[in-house]
PDB file of C-alpha atoms in Angstrom:
ATOM      1  CA  ALA A  18       0.000   0.000   0.000  1.00  0.00           C
ATOM      2  CA  GLN A  19       1.127   3.557  -0.576  1.00  0.00           C
ATOM      3  CA  SER A  20      -0.072   6.958   0.563  1.00  0.00           C
ATOM      4  CA  VAL A  21       0.759  10.636   0.179  1.00  0.00           C
ATOM      5  CA  THR A  22       0.417  13.340   2.795  1.00  0.00           C
ATOM      6  CA  GLN A  23       0.449  17.011   1.937  1.00  0.00           C
ATOM      7  CA  LEU A  24       0.506  18.740   5.266  1.00  0.00           C
ATOM      8  CA  ASP A  25      -0.565  22.189   4.116  1.00  0.00           C
ATOM      9  CA  SER A  26      -3.895  22.719   2.407  1.00  0.00           C
ATOM     10  CA  GLN A  27      -3.135  26.392   1.682  1.00  0.00           C
ATOM     11  CA  VAL A  28       0.112  28.338   1.571  1.00  0.00           C
ATOM     12  CA  PRO A  29       0.024  32.130   1.184  1.00  0.00           C
ATOM     13  CA  VAL A  30       3.315  33.756   0.220  1.00  0.00           C
ATOM     14  CA  PHE A  31       4.359  37.190  -0.956  1.00  0.00           C
ATOM     15  CA  GLU A  32       5.598  37.652  -4.493  1.00  0.00           C
ATOM     16  CA  GLU A  33       9.375  37.131  -4.880  1.00  0.00           C
ATOM     17  CA  ALA A  34       9.564  35.265  -1.571  1.00  0.00           C
ATOM     18  CA  PRO A  35      10.720  31.629  -1.399  1.00  0.00           C
ATOM     19  CA  VAL A  36       8.225  28.820  -0.897  1.00  0.00           C
ATOM     20  CA  GLU A  37       8.307  25.190   0.167  1.00  0.00           C
ATOM     21  CA  LEU A  38       5.357  22.832  -0.279  1.00  0.00           C
ATOM     22  CA  ARG A  39       5.660  19.716   1.818  1.00  0.00           C
ATOM     23  CA  CYS A  40       4.994  16.153   0.756  1.00  0.00           C
ATOM     24  CA  ASN A  41       5.538  12.931   2.666  1.00  0.00           C
ATOM     25  CA  TYR A  42       4.845   9.497   1.318  1.00  0.00           C
ATOM     26  CA  SER A  43       4.728   5.912   2.438  1.00  0.00           C
ATOM     27  CA  SER A  44       5.238   2.867   0.306  1.00  0.00           C
ATOM     28  CA  SER A  45       6.359  -0.693   0.726  1.00  0.00           C
ATOM     29  CA  VAL A  46       8.225  -0.700  -2.587  1.00  0.00           C
ATOM     30  CA  SER A  47      10.570   1.558  -4.499  1.00  0.00           C
ATOM     31  CA  VAL A  48       8.733   4.617  -5.708  1.00  0.00           C
ATOM     32  CA  TYR A  49       8.499   7.139  -8.420  1.00  0.00           C
ATOM     33  CA  LEU A  50       7.554  10.614  -7.183  1.00  0.00           C
ATOM     34  CA  PHE A  51       5.825  13.447  -8.993  1.00  0.00           C
ATOM     35  CA  TRP A  52       4.609  16.974  -8.517  1.00  0.00           C
ATOM     36  CA  TYR A  53       1.717  18.171 -10.658  1.00  0.00           C
ATOM     37  CA  VAL A  54       0.305  21.692 -10.918  1.00  0.00           C
ATOM     38  CA  GLN A  55      -3.283  22.634 -11.663  1.00  0.00           C
ATOM     39  CA  TYR A  56      -4.057  26.166 -12.774  1.00  0.00           C
ATOM     40  CA  PRO A  57      -7.654  27.427 -12.467  1.00  0.00           C
ATOM     41  CA  ASN A  58     -10.065  25.738 -14.857  1.00  0.00           C
ATOM     42  CA  GLN A  59      -7.402  23.406 -16.203  1.00  0.00           C
ATOM     43  CA  GLY A  60      -6.279  19.830 -15.796  1.00  0.00           C
ATOM     44  CA  LEU A  61      -3.112  18.754 -14.026  1.00  0.00           C
ATOM     45  CA  GLN A  62       0.273  19.334 -15.620  1.00  0.00           C
ATOM     46  CA  LEU A  63       3.494  17.564 -14.688  1.00  0.00           C
ATOM     47  CA  LEU A  64       5.897  19.892 -12.896  1.00  0.00           C
ATOM     48  CA  LEU A  65       8.720  17.450 -12.184  1.00  0.00           C
ATOM     49  CA  LYS A  66       9.400  13.815 -11.400  1.00  0.00           C
ATOM     50  CA  TYR A  67      11.876  11.643  -9.572  1.00  0.00           C
ATOM     51  CA  LEU A  68      12.545   8.215 -11.006  1.00  0.00           C
ATOM     52  CA  SER A  69      16.120   7.492  -9.886  1.00  0.00           C
ATOM     53  CA  GLY A  70      19.569   9.048  -9.721  1.00  0.00           C
ATOM     54  CA  SER A  71      20.192  12.514  -8.312  1.00  0.00           C
ATOM     55  CA  THR A  72      17.914  13.315  -5.394  1.00  0.00           C
ATOM     56  CA  LEU A  73      17.560  16.947  -6.457  1.00  0.00           C
ATOM     57  CA  VAL A  74      15.148  17.235  -9.328  1.00  0.00           C
ATOM     58  CA  LYS A  75      14.590  20.373 -11.348  1.00  0.00           C
ATOM     59  CA  GLY A  76      11.311  21.012 -13.105  1.00  0.00           C
ATOM     60  CA  ILE A  77       9.568  23.632 -15.154  1.00  0.00           C
ATOM     61  CA  ASN A  78       8.967  27.243 -14.090  1.00  0.00           C
ATOM     62  CA  GLY A  79      11.936  27.303 -11.724  1.00  0.00           C
ATOM     63  CA  PHE A  80      10.623  24.663  -9.320  1.00  0.00           C
ATOM     64  CA  GLU A  81      12.765  21.936  -7.797  1.00  0.00           C
ATOM     65  CA  ALA A  82      12.208  19.099  -5.371  1.00  0.00           C
ATOM     66  CA  GLU A  83      14.463  16.961  -3.235  1.00  0.00           C
ATOM     67  CA  PHE A  84      13.907  13.281  -2.638  1.00  0.00           C
ATOM     68  CA  ASN A  85      14.813  12.283   0.926  1.00  0.00           C
ATOM     69  CA  LYS A  86      14.501   8.550   1.372  1.00  0.00           C
ATOM     70  CA  SER A  87      15.253   8.503   5.109  1.00  0.00           C
ATOM     71  CA  GLN A  88      12.542  11.052   5.805  1.00  0.00           C
ATOM     72  CA  THR A  89      10.248   9.732   3.059  1.00  0.00           C
ATOM     73  CA  SER A  90       9.765  13.257   1.803  1.00  0.00           C
ATOM     74  CA  PHE A  91       9.654  14.990  -1.549  1.00  0.00           C
ATOM     75  CA  HIS A  92       9.254  18.693  -0.788  1.00  0.00           C
ATOM     76  CA  LEU A  93       8.770  21.199  -3.596  1.00  0.00           C
ATOM     77  CA  ARG A  94      10.652  24.499  -3.533  1.00  0.00           C
ATOM     78  CA  LYS A  95      11.024  27.687  -5.490  1.00  0.00           C
ATOM     79  CA  PRO A  96      13.431  30.455  -4.451  1.00  0.00           C
ATOM     80  CA  SER A  97      11.261  33.320  -5.719  1.00  0.00           C
ATOM     81  CA  VAL A  98       7.601  32.973  -6.607  1.00  0.00           C
ATOM     82  CA  HIS A  99       5.633  34.924  -9.147  1.00  0.00           C
ATOM     83  CA  ILE A 100       1.952  35.795  -9.307  1.00  0.00           C
ATOM     84  CA  SER A 101       1.560  33.280 -12.119  1.00  0.00           C
ATOM     85  CA  ASP A 102       2.547  30.478  -9.714  1.00  0.00           C
ATOM     86  CA  THR A 103      -0.817  30.791  -7.999  1.00  0.00           C
ATOM     87  CA  ALA A 104      -2.293  27.334  -8.468  1.00  0.00           C
ATOM     88  CA  GLU A 105      -2.920  24.036  -6.714  1.00  0.00           C
ATOM     89  CA  TYR A 106      -0.021  21.619  -6.421  1.00  0.00           C
ATOM     90  CA  PHE A 107      -0.376  17.865  -6.106  1.00  0.00           C
ATOM     91  CA  CYS A 108       2.225  15.397  -4.944  1.00  0.00           C
ATOM     92  CA  ALA A 109       1.893  11.852  -6.308  1.00  0.00           C
ATOM     93  CA  VAL A 110       3.610   8.522  -5.803  1.00  0.00           C
ATOM     94  CA  SER A 111       3.726   5.504  -8.037  1.00  0.00           C
ATOM     95  CA  GLY A 112       5.068   2.062  -7.319  1.00  0.00           C
ATOM     96  CA  GLY A 113       4.873   1.142 -10.954  1.00  0.00           C
ATOM     97  CA  GLY A 114       1.849   0.213 -12.989  1.00  0.00           C
ATOM     98  CA  TYR A 115      -1.058   2.451 -13.798  1.00  0.00           C
ATOM     99  CA  GLN A 116      -3.262   1.393 -10.923  1.00  0.00           C
ATOM    100  CA  LYS A 117      -0.716   2.368  -8.317  1.00  0.00           C
ATOM    101  CA  VAL A 118      -0.555   6.158  -8.792  1.00  0.00           C
ATOM    102  CA  THR A 119      -1.682   7.808  -5.560  1.00  0.00           C
ATOM    103  CA  PHE A 120      -2.254  11.557  -5.285  1.00  0.00           C
ATOM    104  CA  GLY A 121      -2.150  13.813  -2.270  1.00  0.00           C
ATOM    105  CA  ILE A 122      -5.018  16.092  -1.388  1.00  0.00           C
ATOM    106  CA  GLY A 123      -3.305  19.116  -2.910  1.00  0.00           C
ATOM    107  CA  THR A 124      -1.824  22.389  -1.641  1.00  0.00           C
ATOM    108  CA  LYS A 125      -3.178  25.707  -2.838  1.00  0.00           C
ATOM    109  CA  LEU A 126      -0.398  28.220  -3.326  1.00  0.00           C
ATOM    110  CA  GLN A 127      -1.586  31.814  -3.171  1.00  0.00           C
ATOM    111  CA  VAL A 128       0.965  34.387  -4.235  1.00  0.00           C
ATOM    112  CA  ILE A 129       0.244  37.805  -2.775  1.00  0.00           C
ATOM    113  CA  PRO A 130       1.342  40.880  -4.737  1.00  0.00           C
TER     114      PRO A 130
ATOM    115  CA  GLU B   5      -2.496  22.294 -25.332  1.00  0.00           C
ATOM    116  CA  THR B   6      -1.611  19.071 -23.561  1.00  0.00           C
ATOM    117  CA  GLY B   7      -2.578  16.666 -26.312  1.00  0.00           C
ATOM    118  CA  VAL B   8      -5.564  15.377 -24.337  1.00  0.00           C
ATOM    119  CA  THR B   9      -8.906  16.919 -25.271  1.00  0.00           C
ATOM    120  CA  GLN B  10     -12.075  16.599 -23.229  1.00  0.00           C
ATOM    121  CA  THR B  11     -15.616  17.574 -24.177  1.00  0.00           C
ATOM    122  CA  PRO B  12     -17.781  19.113 -22.995  1.00  0.00           C
ATOM    123  CA  ARG B  13     -15.999  21.502 -20.616  1.00  0.00           C
ATOM    124  CA  HIS B  14     -19.149  21.989 -18.576  1.00  0.00           C
ATOM    125  CA  LEU B  15     -22.221  19.809 -18.176  1.00  0.00           C
ATOM    126  CA  VAL B  16     -25.374  20.288 -16.159  1.00  0.00           C
ATOM    127  CA  MET B  17     -27.732  17.346 -15.988  1.00  0.00           C
ATOM    128  CA  GLY B  18     -30.738  16.150 -14.082  1.00  0.00           C
ATOM    129  CA  MET B  19     -30.728  12.913 -12.163  1.00  0.00           C
ATOM    130  CA  THR B  20     -32.782  11.146 -14.833  1.00  0.00           C
ATOM    131  CA  ASN B  21     -30.656  12.228 -17.793  1.00  0.00           C
ATOM    132  CA  LYS B  22     -28.190  10.172 -19.799  1.00  0.00           C
ATOM    133  CA  LYS B  23     -25.057  11.896 -21.013  1.00  0.00           C
ATOM    134  CA  SER B  24     -21.542  10.997 -22.102  1.00  0.00           C
ATOM    135  CA  LEU B  25     -18.143  12.551 -21.528  1.00  0.00           C
ATOM    136  CA  LYS B  26     -15.598  12.266 -24.316  1.00  0.00           C
ATOM    137  CA  CYS B  27     -11.811  12.199 -24.201  1.00  0.00           C
ATOM    138  CA  GLU B  28      -9.354  12.046 -27.073  1.00  0.00           C
ATOM    139  CA  GLN B  29      -5.572  11.859 -26.888  1.00  0.00           C
ATOM    140  CA  HIS B  30      -3.227  12.778 -29.724  1.00  0.00           C
ATOM    141  CA  LEU B  31       0.000  11.603 -28.071  1.00  0.00           C
ATOM    142  CA  GLY B  32       0.243   8.017 -29.244  1.00  0.00           C
ATOM    143  CA  HIS B  33      -0.201   6.746 -25.699  1.00  0.00           C
ATOM    144  CA  ASN B  34      -1.356   3.255 -24.879  1.00  0.00           C
ATOM    145  CA  ALA B  35      -3.242   3.839 -21.628  1.00  0.00           C
ATOM    146  CA  MET B  36      -6.145   6.122 -20.737  1.00  0.00           C
ATOM    147  CA  TYR B  37      -7.733   6.980 -17.402  1.00  0.00           C
ATOM    148  CA  TRP B  38     -10.771   8.601 -15.812  1.00  0.00           C
ATOM    149  CA  TYR B  39     -10.235  10.475 -12.549  1.00  0.00           C
ATOM    150  CA  LYS B  40     -12.783  12.206 -10.330  1.00  0.00           C
ATOM    151  CA  GLN B  41     -11.712  15.389  -8.578  1.00  0.00           C
ATOM    152  CA  SER B  42     -13.859  16.576  -5.683  1.00  0.00           C
ATOM    153  CA  ALA B  43     -13.146  19.455  -3.346  1.00  0.00           C
ATOM    154  CA  LYS B  44     -10.890  18.620  -0.400  1.00  0.00           C
ATOM    155  CA  LYS B  45     -10.360  15.029  -1.558  1.00  0.00           C
ATOM    156  CA  PRO B  46      -7.459  13.325  -3.346  1.00  0.00           C
ATOM    157  CA  LEU B  47      -7.924  12.528  -6.985  1.00  0.00           C
ATOM    158  CA  GLU B  48      -9.921   9.344  -7.271  1.00  0.00           C
ATOM    159  CA  LEU B  49      -8.956   6.887  -9.977  1.00  0.00           C
ATOM    160  CA  MET B  50     -12.140   5.584 -11.561  1.00  0.00           C
ATOM    161  CA  PHE B  51     -11.135   3.531 -14.585  1.00  0.00           C
ATOM    162  CA  VAL B  52      -8.060   2.602 -16.588  1.00  0.00           C
ATOM    163  CA  TYR B  53      -7.773   1.176 -20.077  1.00  0.00           C
ATOM    164  CA  SER B  54      -4.583  -0.163 -21.572  1.00  0.00           C
ATOM    165  CA  LEU B  55      -3.767  -2.487 -24.423  1.00  0.00           C
ATOM    166  CA  GLU B  56      -3.664  -5.309 -21.985  1.00  0.00           C
ATOM    167  CA  GLU B  57      -6.583  -4.828 -19.676  1.00  0.00           C
ATOM    168  CA  ARG B  58      -9.192  -2.639 -18.099  1.00  0.00           C
ATOM    169  CA  VAL B  59      -8.870  -1.863 -14.414  1.00  0.00           C
ATOM    170  CA  GLU B  60     -11.989  -0.821 -12.573  1.00  0.00           C
ATOM    171  CA  ASN B  61     -12.096   0.764  -9.179  1.00  0.00           C
ATOM    172  CA  ASN B  62     -14.450  -1.329  -7.106  1.00  0.00           C
ATOM    173  CA  SER B  63     -15.981   1.691  -5.457  1.00  0.00           C
ATOM    174  CA  VAL B  64     -17.259   3.196  -8.714  1.00  0.00           C
ATOM    175  CA  PRO B  65     -21.065   2.919  -8.931  1.00  0.00           C
ATOM    176  CA  SER B  66     -22.577   1.243 -11.951  1.00  0.00           C
ATOM    177  CA  ARG B  67     -24.203   4.517 -13.029  1.00  0.00           C
ATOM    178  CA  PHE B  68     -20.743   5.310 -14.454  1.00  0.00           C
ATOM    179  CA  SER B  69     -19.912   3.201 -17.514  1.00  0.00           C
ATOM    180  CA  PRO B  70     -16.623   3.594 -19.415  1.00  0.00           C
ATOM    181  CA  GLU B  71     -16.011   2.767 -23.043  1.00  0.00           C
ATOM    182  CA  CYS B  72     -12.708   2.654 -24.907  1.00  0.00           C
ATOM    183  CA  PRO B  73     -13.268   1.914 -28.609  1.00  0.00           C
ATOM    184  CA  ASN B  74      -9.579   2.402 -29.462  1.00  0.00           C
ATOM    185  CA  SER B  75      -6.363   3.614 -27.871  1.00  0.00           C
ATOM    186  CA  SER B  76      -7.093   7.267 -28.708  1.00  0.00           C
ATOM    187  CA  HIS B  77     -10.657   7.620 -27.464  1.00  0.00           C
ATOM    188  CA  LEU B  78     -12.290   7.174 -24.102  1.00  0.00           C
ATOM    189  CA  PHE B  79     -15.885   7.778 -23.052  1.00  0.00           C
ATOM    190  CA  LEU B  80     -17.653   7.920 -19.720  1.00  0.00           C
ATOM    191  CA  HIS B  81     -21.365   7.220 -20.002  1.00  0.00           C
ATOM    192  CA  LEU B  82     -23.497   8.665 -17.234  1.00  0.00           C
ATOM    193  CA  HIS B  83     -27.039   7.744 -16.221  1.00  0.00           C
ATOM    194  CA  THR B  84     -29.250   8.328 -13.188  1.00  0.00           C
ATOM    195  CA  LEU B  85     -26.543  10.275 -11.394  1.00  0.00           C
ATOM    196  CA  GLN B  86     -26.827  11.687  -7.890  1.00  0.00           C
ATOM    197  CA  PRO B  87     -26.035  15.222  -6.708  1.00  0.00           C
ATOM    198  CA  GLU B  88     -22.928  13.903  -4.925  1.00  0.00           C
ATOM    199  CA  ASP B  89     -21.539  12.931  -8.330  1.00  0.00           C
ATOM    200  CA  SER B  90     -21.014  16.600  -9.098  1.00  0.00           C
ATOM    201  CA  ALA B  91     -17.278  17.037  -9.583  1.00  0.00           C
ATOM    202  CA  LEU B  92     -14.537  17.687 -12.098  1.00  0.00           C
ATOM    203  CA  TYR B  93     -13.930  14.613 -14.236  1.00  0.00           C
ATOM    204  CA  LEU B  94     -10.434  14.397 -15.623  1.00  0.00           C
ATOM    205  CA  CYS B  95      -9.191  12.232 -18.429  1.00  0.00           C
ATOM    206  CA  ALA B  96      -5.516  11.319 -18.609  1.00  0.00           C
ATOM    207  CA  SER B  97      -3.240   9.226 -20.773  1.00  0.00           C
ATOM    208  CA  SER B  98       0.209   7.724 -20.428  1.00  0.00           C
ATOM    209  CA  LEU B  99       2.770   5.628 -22.280  1.00  0.00           C
ATOM    210  CA  GLN B 100       3.211   2.446 -20.338  1.00  0.00           C
ATOM    211  CA  GLY B 101       6.250   0.238 -20.468  1.00  0.00           C
ATOM    212  CA  LYS B 102       8.741   2.975 -21.316  1.00  0.00           C
ATOM    213  CA  GLY B 103      10.226   3.524 -17.867  1.00  0.00           C
ATOM    214  CA  GLU B 104       8.394   6.810 -17.390  1.00  0.00           C
ATOM    215  CA  GLY B 105       7.004   5.814 -14.023  1.00  0.00           C
ATOM    216  CA  GLU B 106       3.467   6.527 -15.131  1.00  0.00           C
ATOM    217  CA  LYS B 107       3.843  10.130 -16.215  1.00  0.00           C
ATOM    218  CA  LEU B 108       0.271  11.250 -16.794  1.00  0.00           C
ATOM    219  CA  PHE B 109      -0.974  13.794 -19.297  1.00  0.00           C
ATOM    220  CA  PHE B 110      -4.302  15.332 -18.289  1.00  0.00           C
ATOM    221  CA  GLY B 111      -7.106  16.978 -20.177  1.00  0.00           C
ATOM    222  CA  SER B 112      -8.755  20.156 -18.897  1.00  0.00           C
ATOM    223  CA  GLY B 113     -11.648  18.226 -17.439  1.00  0.00           C
ATOM    224  CA  THR B 114     -15.428  18.290 -17.569  1.00  0.00           C
ATOM    225  CA  GLN B 115     -17.095  20.171 -14.718  1.00  0.00           C
ATOM    226  CA  LEU B 116     -20.239  18.178 -14.017  1.00  0.00           C
ATOM    227  CA  SER B 117     -23.176  19.473 -12.015  1.00  0.00           C
ATOM    228  CA  VAL B 118     -26.033  17.120 -11.176  1.00  0.00           C
ATOM    229  CA  LEU B 119     -29.266  18.809 -10.176  1.00  0.00           C
TER     230      LEU B 119
END
């Protein structure tokens, strides 16, 4: 079994400030980890993914995430946010196979001008 | 443009109506999915179609009926829905067996309201 916990349902942050969105997971097998972003009135879009190799993963729009196996975390970070980053962010874990993708509940990032 | 197109974008239906949601992917993928997105809940996987098999979530009521005539098209047939079925229904596709760890490509969704 696998699960994803996103501890923060909403994160307000001022424009140009750094942000971290937290994600913890549990799984009994090796995992693939993802962050997806959903802008208003749109579907989800892949932001970045960790499959193997370097634990620091860089994605689109200046986001990055670090895989920490000992802490079972995959936190998403951006050093300076922009208004256009206002969206909902979903962490997901997959143990392989289509039926094993599990999503977190989502974190709404609100960038304040 | 993500390569996955869903129609209609919005749908309002009564509990006695029959309607269908349509999804089309132009990415050459071999798997397609229906997800349900409700407020304050994780995305719920409803159905999966791949070349090999169909996977059905046991908790999906029979008033939802999927159809996958080919690898590019996916339908979700709806009948006698309940108000609690109101949600955003997302279609997704992926390329299985290529070591991508199930990277999903989503459509923009159909916002369904059941009156």
